[in-house]
Every structure is written in structure tokens, then in C-alpha cells.
PDB file of C-alpha atoms in Angstrom:
ATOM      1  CA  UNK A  10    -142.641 131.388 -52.287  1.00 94.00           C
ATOM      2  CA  UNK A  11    -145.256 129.960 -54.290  1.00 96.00           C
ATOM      3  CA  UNK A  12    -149.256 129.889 -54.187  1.00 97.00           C
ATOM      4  CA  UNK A  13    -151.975 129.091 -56.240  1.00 97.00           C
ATOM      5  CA  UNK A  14    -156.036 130.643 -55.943  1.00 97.00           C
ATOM      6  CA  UNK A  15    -158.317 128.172 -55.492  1.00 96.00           C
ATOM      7  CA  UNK A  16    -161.307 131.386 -56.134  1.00 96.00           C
ATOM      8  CA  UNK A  17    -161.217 134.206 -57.579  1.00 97.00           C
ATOM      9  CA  UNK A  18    -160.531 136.979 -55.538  1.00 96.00           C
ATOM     10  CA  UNK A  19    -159.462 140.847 -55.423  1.00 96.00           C
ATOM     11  CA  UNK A  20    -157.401 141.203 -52.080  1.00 96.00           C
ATOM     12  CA  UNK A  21    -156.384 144.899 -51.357  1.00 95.00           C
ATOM     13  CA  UNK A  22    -152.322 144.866 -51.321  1.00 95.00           C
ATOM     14  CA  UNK A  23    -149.814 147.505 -51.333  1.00 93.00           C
ATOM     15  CA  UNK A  24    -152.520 150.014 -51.307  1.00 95.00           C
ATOM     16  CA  UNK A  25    -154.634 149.268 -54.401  1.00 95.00           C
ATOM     17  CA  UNK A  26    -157.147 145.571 -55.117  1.00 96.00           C
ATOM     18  CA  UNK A  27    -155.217 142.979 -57.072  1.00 96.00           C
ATOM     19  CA  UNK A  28    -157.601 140.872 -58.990  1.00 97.00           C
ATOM     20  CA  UNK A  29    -156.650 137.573 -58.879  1.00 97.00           C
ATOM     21  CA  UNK A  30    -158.666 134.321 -60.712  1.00 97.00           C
ATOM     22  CA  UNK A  31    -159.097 131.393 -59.872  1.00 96.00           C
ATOM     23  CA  UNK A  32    -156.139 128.775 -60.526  1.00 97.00           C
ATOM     24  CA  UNK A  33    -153.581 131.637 -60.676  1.00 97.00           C
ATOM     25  CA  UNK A  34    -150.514 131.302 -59.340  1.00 97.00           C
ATOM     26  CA  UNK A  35    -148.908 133.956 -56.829  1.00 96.00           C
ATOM     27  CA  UNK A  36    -145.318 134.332 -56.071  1.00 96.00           C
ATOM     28  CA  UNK A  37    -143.010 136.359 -53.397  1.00 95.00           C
ATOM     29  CA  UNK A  38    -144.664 139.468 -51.153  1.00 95.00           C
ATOM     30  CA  UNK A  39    -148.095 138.904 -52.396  1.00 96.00           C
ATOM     31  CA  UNK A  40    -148.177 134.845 -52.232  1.00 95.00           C
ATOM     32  CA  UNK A  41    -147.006 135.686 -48.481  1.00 94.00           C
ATOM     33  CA  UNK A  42    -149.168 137.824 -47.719  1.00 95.00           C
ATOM     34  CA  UNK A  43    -152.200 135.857 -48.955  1.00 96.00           C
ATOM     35  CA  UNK A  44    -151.122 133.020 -46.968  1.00 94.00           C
ATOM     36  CA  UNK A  45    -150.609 135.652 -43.969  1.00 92.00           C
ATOM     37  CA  UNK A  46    -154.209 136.326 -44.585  1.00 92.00           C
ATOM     38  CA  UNK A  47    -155.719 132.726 -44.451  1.00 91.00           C
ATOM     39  CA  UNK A  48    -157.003 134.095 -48.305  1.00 94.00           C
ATOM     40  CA  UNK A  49    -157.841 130.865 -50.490  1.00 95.00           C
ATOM     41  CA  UNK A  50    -155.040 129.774 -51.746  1.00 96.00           C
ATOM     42  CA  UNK A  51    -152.898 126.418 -51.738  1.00 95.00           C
ATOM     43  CA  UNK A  52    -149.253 126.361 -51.308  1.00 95.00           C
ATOM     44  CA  UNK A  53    -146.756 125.209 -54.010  1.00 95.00           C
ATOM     45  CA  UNK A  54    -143.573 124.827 -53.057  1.00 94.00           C
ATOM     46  CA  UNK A  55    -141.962 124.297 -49.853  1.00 92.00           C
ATOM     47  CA  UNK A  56    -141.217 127.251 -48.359  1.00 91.00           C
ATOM     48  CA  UNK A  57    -144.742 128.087 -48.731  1.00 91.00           C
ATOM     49  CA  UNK A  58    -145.914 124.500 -47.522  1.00 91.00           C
ATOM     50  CA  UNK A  59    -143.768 125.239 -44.472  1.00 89.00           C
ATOM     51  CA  UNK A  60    -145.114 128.272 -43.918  1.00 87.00           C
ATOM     52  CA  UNK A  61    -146.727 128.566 -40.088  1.00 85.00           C
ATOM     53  CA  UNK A  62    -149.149 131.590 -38.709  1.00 80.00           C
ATOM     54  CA  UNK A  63    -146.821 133.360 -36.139  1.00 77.00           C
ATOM     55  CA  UNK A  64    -147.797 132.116 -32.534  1.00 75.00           C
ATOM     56  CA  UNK A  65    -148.423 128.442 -33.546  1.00 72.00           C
ATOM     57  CA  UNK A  66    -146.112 126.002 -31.575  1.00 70.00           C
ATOM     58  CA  UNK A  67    -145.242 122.450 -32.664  1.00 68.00           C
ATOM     59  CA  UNK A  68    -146.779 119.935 -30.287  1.00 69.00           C
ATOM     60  CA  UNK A  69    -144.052 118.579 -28.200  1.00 65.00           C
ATOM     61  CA  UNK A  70    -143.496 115.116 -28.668  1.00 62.00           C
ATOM     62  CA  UNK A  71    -145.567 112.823 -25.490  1.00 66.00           C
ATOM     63  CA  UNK A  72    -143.007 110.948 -23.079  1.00 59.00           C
ATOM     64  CA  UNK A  73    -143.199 107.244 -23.167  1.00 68.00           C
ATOM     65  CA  UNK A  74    -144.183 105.545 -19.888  1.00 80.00           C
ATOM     66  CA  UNK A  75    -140.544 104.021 -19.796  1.00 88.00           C
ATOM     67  CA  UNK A  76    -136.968 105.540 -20.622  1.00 90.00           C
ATOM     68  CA  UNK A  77    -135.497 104.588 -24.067  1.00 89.00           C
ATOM     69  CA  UNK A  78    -131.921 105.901 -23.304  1.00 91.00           C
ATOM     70  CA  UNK A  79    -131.267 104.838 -27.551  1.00 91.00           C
ATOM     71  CA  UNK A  80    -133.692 107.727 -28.421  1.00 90.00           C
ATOM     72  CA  UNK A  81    -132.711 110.894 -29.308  1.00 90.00           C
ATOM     73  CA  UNK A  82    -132.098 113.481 -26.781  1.00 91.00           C
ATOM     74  CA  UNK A  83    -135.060 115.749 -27.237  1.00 89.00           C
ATOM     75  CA  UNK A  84    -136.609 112.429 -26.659  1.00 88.00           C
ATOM     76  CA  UNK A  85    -134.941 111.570 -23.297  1.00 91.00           C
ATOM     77  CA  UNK A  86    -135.850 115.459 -22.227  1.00 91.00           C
ATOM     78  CA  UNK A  87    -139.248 114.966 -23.307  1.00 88.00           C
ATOM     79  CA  UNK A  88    -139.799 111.247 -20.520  1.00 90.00           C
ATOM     80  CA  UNK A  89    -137.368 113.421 -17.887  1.00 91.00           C
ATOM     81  CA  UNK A  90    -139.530 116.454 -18.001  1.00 89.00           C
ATOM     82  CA  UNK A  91    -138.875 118.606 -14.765  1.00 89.00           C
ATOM     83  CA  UNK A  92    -139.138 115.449 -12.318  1.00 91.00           C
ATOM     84  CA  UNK A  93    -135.439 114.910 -10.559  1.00 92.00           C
ATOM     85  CA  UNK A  94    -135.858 111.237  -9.818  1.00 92.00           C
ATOM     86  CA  UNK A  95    -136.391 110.287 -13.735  1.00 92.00           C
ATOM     87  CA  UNK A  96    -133.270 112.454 -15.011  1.00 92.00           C
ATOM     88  CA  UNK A  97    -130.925 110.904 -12.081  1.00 92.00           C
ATOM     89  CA  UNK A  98    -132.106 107.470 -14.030  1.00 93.00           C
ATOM     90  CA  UNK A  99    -131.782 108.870 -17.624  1.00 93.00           C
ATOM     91  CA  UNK A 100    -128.728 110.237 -16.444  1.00 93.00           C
ATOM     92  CA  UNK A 101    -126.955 106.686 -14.399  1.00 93.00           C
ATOM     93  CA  UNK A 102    -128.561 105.282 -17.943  1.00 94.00           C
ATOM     94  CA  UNK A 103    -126.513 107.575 -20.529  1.00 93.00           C
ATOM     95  CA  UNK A 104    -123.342 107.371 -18.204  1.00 92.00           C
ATOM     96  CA  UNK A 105    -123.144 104.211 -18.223  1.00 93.00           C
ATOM     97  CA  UNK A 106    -123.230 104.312 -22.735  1.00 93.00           C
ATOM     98  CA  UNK A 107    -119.629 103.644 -23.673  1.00 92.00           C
ATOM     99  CA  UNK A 108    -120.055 107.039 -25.732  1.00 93.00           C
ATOM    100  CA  UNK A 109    -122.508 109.125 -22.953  1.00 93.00           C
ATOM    101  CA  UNK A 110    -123.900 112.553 -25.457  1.00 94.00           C
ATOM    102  CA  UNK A 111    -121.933 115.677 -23.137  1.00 92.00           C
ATOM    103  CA  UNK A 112    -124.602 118.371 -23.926  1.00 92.00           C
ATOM    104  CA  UNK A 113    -127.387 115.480 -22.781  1.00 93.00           C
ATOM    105  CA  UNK A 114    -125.092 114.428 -19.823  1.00 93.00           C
ATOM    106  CA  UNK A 115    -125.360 118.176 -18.721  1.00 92.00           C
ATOM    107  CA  UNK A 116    -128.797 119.152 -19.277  1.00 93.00           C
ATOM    108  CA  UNK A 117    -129.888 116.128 -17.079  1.00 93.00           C
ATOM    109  CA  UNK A 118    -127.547 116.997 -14.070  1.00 92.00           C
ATOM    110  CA  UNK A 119    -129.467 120.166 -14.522  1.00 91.00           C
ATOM    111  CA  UNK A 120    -132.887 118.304 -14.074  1.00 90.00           C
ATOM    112  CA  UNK A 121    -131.185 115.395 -11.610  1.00 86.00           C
ATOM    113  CA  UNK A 122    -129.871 118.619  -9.551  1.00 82.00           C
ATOM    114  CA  UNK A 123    -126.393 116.417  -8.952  1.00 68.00           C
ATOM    115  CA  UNK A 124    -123.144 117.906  -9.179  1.00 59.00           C
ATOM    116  CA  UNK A 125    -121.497 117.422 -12.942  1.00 57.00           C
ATOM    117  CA  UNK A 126    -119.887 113.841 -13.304  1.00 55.00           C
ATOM    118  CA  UNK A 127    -115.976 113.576 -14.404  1.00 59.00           C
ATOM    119  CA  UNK A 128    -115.597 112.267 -17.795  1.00 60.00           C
ATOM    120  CA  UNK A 129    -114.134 108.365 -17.209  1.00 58.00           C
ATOM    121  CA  UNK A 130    -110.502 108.269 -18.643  1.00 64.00           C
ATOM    122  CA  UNK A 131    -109.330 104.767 -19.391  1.00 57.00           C
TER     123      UNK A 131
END
């Protein structure tokens, strides 16, 4: 993990100050720690750009008014929700696919509160 100080700066780390200046690029414990911090610094490579404070939560993704059985599953979870009567119709919708995705299949009878369909042999 990478950073770079946009100040100068002496944080107190691993029990002493570290004088840092400005422009100077951090790596490992101490560029995580300064990020940990919310200390002045910008990010450099991925791992810190990915970096996230802990507690902070994605947004979820907002259902679309109408089902879009194509989309991916999180998708079809997201419009279903926790409301039976819109995962028994995302659920008659993905049956009826010629390839129906099992693990969605089962998380909607879940939701639907129907007992599990048969797989179709033909």
C-alpha cells in the first residue's frame, strides 16, 4: 500500500513522531495507518485507493419500478426485496428461462414462501 503527503506533517507512530514532507510518499504500516487516520494524504495504488474506513457500507443498488429477469441476480434481489408477491413473479419469470440460475431459483422461493420447484427434465 501506497500514499503520498499532500502537507507536511509529523504524525506520532509506533511510539515516536515521524516527520513526513510534503509530496512524500508512504508505503505499508505507516501509509495504512495514515489513511486509518483521515491524515492528508492521497492514495497511490489500488489497494490503497480501495481502501474503506471500517463501518462504511456500499449503497445497495435502488430496485427498478419493473422486474428485468436478464439482470443479474443481486439485481433481481434488490426489485424482490422482502415483498412475497414480487419474488413469486421474479420467480414464475426465471422458471420459465430455458437455463433458470438454481441459487436465484432458491433464494426467491425463500422470499415467494412456496415450496421448492422440481427441476423440468426433458
Amino acid at each position: 500500500m501506497r500514499v503520498k503527503t499532500r502537507e507536511a506533517f509529523s504524525p506520532y507512530y509506533n511510539y515516536g513522531l515521524v516527520p513526513l514532507a510534503a509530496g512524500e510518499e508512504v508505503s505499508g504500516a505507516l501509509a495504512l495507518f495514515l489513511l486509518e487516520t483521515g491524515s492528508a494524504v492521497d492514495p497511490m495504488d489500488d489497494d490503497a485507493k480501495a481502501w474503506r474506513p471500517p463501518g462504511h457500507e456500499e449503497p445497495e443498488p435502488e430496485a427498478p419500478a419493473e422486474l428485468d429477469i436478464e439482470a443479474s441476480a443481486a439485481a433481481v434481489l434488490a426489485w424482490v426485496g422482502d415483498d412475497p408477491e414480487r419474488g413469486a413473479e421474479a420467480l414464475a419469470a426465471e422458471a420459465a428461462k430455458d437455463k433458470p440460475r438454481s441459487t436465484l431459483v432458491k433464494q426467491l422461493e425463500k422470499v415467494a414462501a412456496v415450496e421448492p420447484v422440481a427441476p423440468v427434465e426433458e
